[in-house]
XYZ file of C-alpha atoms in Angstrom:
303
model
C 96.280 115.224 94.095
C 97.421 117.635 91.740
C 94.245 117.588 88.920
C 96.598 118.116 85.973
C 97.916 114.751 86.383
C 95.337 112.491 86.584
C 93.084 112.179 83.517
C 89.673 114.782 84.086
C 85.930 113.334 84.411
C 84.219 112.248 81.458
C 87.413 111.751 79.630
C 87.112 108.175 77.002
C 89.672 106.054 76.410
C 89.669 103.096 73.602
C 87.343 105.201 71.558
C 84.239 105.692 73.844
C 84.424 101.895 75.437
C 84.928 103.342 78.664
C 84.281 106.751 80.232
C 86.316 107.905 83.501
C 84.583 109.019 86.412
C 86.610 109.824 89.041
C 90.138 109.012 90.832
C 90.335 106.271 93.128
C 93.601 106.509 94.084
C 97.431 107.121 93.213
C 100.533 105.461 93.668
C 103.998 106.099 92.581
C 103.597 104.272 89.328
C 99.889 104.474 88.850
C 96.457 105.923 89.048
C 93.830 104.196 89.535
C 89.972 105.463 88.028
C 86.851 104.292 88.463
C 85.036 103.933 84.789
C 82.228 103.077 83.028
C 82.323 100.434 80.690
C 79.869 101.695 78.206
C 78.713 98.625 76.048
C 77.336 96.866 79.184
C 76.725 100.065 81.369
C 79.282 98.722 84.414
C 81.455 100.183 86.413
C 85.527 99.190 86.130
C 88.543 99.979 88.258
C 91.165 101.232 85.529
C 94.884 101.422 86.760
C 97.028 103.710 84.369
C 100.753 103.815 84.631
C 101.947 106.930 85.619
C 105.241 107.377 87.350
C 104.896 110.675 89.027
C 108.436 111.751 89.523
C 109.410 111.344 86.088
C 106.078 111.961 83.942
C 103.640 114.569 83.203
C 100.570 115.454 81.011
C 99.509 117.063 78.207
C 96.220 117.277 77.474
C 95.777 113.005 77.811
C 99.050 111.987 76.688
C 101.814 111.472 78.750
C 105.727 112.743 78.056
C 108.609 112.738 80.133
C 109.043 115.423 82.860
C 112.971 116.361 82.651
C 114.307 114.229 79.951
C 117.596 112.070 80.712
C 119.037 108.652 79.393
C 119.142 107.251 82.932
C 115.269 108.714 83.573
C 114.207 107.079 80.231
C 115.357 103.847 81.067
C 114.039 103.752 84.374
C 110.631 104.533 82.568
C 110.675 102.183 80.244
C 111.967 99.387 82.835
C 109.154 100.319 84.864
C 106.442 100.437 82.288
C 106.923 96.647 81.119
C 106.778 95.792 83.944
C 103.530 97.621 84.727
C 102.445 95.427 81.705
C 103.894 92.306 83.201
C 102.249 92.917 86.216
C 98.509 93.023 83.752
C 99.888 89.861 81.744
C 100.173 88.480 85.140
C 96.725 88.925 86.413
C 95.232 88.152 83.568
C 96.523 84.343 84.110
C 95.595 84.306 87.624
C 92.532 82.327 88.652
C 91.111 82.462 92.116
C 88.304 83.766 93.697
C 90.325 85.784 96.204
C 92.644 87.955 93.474
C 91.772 90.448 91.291
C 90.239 89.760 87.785
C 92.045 91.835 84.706
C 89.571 91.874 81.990
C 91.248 94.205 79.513
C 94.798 95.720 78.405
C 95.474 98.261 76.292
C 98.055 101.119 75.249
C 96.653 104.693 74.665
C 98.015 108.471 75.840
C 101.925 107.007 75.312
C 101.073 105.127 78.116
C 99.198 101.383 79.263
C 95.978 100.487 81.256
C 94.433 97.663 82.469
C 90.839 97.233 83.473
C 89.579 95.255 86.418
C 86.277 94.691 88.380
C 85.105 97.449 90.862
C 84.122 96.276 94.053
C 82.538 99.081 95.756
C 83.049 97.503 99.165
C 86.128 99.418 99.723
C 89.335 98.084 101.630
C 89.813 96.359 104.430
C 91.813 99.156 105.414
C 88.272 101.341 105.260
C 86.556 98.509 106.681
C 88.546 98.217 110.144
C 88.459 102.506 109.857
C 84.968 102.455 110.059
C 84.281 100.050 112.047
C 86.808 99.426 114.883
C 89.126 96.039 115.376
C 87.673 93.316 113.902
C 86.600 89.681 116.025
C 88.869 86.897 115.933
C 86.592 84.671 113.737
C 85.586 87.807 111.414
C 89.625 88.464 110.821
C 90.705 84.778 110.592
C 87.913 84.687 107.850
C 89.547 87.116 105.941
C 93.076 86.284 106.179
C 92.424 82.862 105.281
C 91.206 84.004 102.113
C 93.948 85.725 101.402
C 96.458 83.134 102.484
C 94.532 80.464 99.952
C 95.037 83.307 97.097
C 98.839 83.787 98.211
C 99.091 80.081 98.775
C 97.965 79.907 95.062
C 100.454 82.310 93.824
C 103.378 80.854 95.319
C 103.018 77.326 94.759
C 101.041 77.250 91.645
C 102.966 80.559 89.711
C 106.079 80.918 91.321
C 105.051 84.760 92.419
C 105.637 86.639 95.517
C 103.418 89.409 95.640
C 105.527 91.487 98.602
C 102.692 94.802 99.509
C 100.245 92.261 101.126
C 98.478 95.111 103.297
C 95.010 95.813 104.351
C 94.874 98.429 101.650
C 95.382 96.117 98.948
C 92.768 93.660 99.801
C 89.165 94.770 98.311
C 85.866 93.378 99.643
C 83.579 92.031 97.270
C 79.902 92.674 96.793
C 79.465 88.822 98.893
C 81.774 90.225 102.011
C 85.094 88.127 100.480
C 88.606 89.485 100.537
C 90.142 89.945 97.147
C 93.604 91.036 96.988
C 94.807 93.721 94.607
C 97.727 95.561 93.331
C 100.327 93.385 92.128
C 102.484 96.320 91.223
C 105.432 95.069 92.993
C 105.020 91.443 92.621
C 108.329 89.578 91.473
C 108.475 86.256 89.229
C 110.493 83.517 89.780
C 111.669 80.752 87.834
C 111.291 77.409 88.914
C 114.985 77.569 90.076
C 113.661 79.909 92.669
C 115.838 83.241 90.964
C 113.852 86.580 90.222
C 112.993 87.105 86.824
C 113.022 91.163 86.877
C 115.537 93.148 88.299
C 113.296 95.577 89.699
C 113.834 96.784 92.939
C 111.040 96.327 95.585
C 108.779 99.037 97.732
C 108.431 98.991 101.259
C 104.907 99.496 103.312
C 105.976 100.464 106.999
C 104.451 97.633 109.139
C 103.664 95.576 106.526
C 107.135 94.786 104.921
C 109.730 92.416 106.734
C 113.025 93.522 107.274
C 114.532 91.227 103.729
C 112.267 93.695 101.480
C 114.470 96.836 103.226
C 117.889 95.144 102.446
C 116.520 94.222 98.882
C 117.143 90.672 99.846
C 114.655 89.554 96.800
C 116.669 87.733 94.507
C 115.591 83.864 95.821
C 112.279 82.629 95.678
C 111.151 83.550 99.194
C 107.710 83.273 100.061
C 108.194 84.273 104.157
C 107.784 87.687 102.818
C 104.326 87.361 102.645
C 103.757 85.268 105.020
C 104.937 88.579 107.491
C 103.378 90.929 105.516
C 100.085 88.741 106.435
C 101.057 88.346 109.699
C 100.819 91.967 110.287
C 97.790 92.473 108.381
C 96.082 90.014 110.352
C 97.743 91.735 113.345
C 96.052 95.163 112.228
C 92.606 93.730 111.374
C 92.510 93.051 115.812
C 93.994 96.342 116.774
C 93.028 98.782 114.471
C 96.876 99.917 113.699
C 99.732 99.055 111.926
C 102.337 97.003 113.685
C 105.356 98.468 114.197
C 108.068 98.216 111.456
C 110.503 95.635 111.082
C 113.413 98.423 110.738
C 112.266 99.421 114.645
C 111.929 96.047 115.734
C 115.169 95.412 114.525
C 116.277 98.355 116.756
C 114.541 96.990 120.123
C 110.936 98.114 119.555
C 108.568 95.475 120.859
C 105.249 94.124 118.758
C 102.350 94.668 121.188
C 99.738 92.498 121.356
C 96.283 92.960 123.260
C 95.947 91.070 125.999
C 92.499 89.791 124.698
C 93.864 88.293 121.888
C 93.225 83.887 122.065
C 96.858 82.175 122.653
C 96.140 80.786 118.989
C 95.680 83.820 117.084
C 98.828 85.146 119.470
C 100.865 81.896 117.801
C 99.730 82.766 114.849
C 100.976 86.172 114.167
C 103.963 85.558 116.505
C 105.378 83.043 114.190
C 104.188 84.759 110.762
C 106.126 87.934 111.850
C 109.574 86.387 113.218
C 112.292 89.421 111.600
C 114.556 86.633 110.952
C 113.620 85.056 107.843
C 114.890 81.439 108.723
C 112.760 81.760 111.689
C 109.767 82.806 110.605
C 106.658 80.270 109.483
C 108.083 79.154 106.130
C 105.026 78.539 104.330
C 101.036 80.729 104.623
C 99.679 77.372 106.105
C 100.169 78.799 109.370
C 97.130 80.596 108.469
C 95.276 77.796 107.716
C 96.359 74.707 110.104
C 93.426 73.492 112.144
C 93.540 76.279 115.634
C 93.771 72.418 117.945
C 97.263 72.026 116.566
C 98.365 75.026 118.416
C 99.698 74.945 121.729
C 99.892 77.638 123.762
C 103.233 77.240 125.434
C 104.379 78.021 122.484
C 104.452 82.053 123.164
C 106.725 82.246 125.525
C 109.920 83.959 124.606
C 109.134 85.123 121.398
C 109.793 88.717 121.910
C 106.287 90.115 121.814
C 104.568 91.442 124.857
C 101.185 92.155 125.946
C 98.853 95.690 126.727
């Protein structure tokens, strides 16, 4: 990363409450820092909107790279709803998503803090440590589906980058999911409430999310995007994208895998959206429900 962009070590924001230590990470609309939070001598995860194709820095403060009416706007568009995305994890309340404890504008720009889990990602995780056990990957995908679960039927928000680098682990071992930077609201007619357009994480996104085919209420786009996490935490690799799937690439699936968890990610990762498990209970049915007859034909194969 480019040091000029991101704000340097030791650098305060809010008037000394918290102190920067280092990058964590970067995005195209944010950078994220680990802090200190002075007053109680803590450490904080502090996500700063940045878009880097359009903005730059001076000293702290951020201005506009090459300014245009149509780069403005797409600025501004993007920057409330970087603070939507705070105002909306500030409301949520369950164990397994991310806690925002503080919002604030500084630099001609906003932040939010959260809690740092020093755990890492499950992305790390599996890195370091190889595929994951059935029972040790279930355990953590069932976490997340009860957060996701949450979100959809409680707030009416689809949260479309679930991914194994967007779910933390806590200091107890738990999943907690992050990064709600492409989330959309919904009202309760089921129609997006922010025109926004939505990313795409290869392997994690189904094929809707490429074709922008957001506007209803449609909570099988998580349900994949699980799917092929869960599919990743037993192989060690992304799945392969929906985009090659839809051109005749085939999901491989280890040949050790249980028929259940084979069910399981078999009908969480169906490209056709009618198709596909409609709701995250699929994660989190009772494993005697499933049959195992039902993998045949479904256009996965073993290796």
């Amino acid at each position: 990363m480019n040091d000029m962009q991101n704000l340097q070590n030791n650098t305060t924001l809010q008037g000394g409450k918290y102190r920067i230590e280092r990058v964590l990470g970067q995005g195209g609309f944010g950078i994220t820092y680990l802090a200190v939070q002075t007053s109680l001598q803590r450490q904080v995860a502090i996500k700063e909107f940045f878009m880097r194709d359009f903005c730059s820095r001076d000293s702290h403060t951020l201005y506009m790279q090459s300014y245009t009416a149509e780069s403005a706007k797409q600025v501004e568009q993007y920057r409330k709803k970087f603070i939507k995305e705070a105002r909306n994890l500030a409301r949520l309340h369950h164990p397994n998503i991310i806690n925002v404890i503080d919002v604030f504008e500084e630099n001609n720009t906003v932040y939010y803090a959260m809690p740092y889990y020093p755990g890492g990602s499950l992305q790390e995780y599996v890195d370091a440590h190889e595929p994951l056990s059935e029972t040790e990957a279930i355990k953590y995908i069932r976490q997340i589906a009860k957060a996701v679960k949450y979100m959809h039927e409680e707030e009416h928000i689809c949260h479309f980058d679930v991914k194994p680098a967007n779910i933390l682990l806590d200091d107890k071992g738990n999943a907690v999911l992050i990064d709600f930077g492409i989330s959309k609201n919904y009202d309760e007619s089921g129609h997006e409430t922010t025109m926004t357009p939505v990313g795409m994480s290869e392997g994690y996104a189904p094929i809707e999310q490429y074709q922008q085919n957001v506007e209803e209420f449609s909570p099988v786009s998580d349900v994949y995007a699980l799917g092929a996490t869960l599919y990743f935490l037993l192989h060690g690799k992304r799945p392969v994208s929906a985009v090659q799937r839809a051109g005749g690439a085939v999901l491989l699936m280890s040949k050790s895998l249980s028929p259940e968890i084979k069910e399981i990610i078999n009908a969480s990762m169906k490209l056709v959206k009618r198709e596909r498990a409609n709701s995250v209970d699929v994660f989190l049915e009772n494993s005697d429900d499933w049959d195992e007859s039902t993998i045949i034909d479904n256009g996965c194969s073993d290796y």
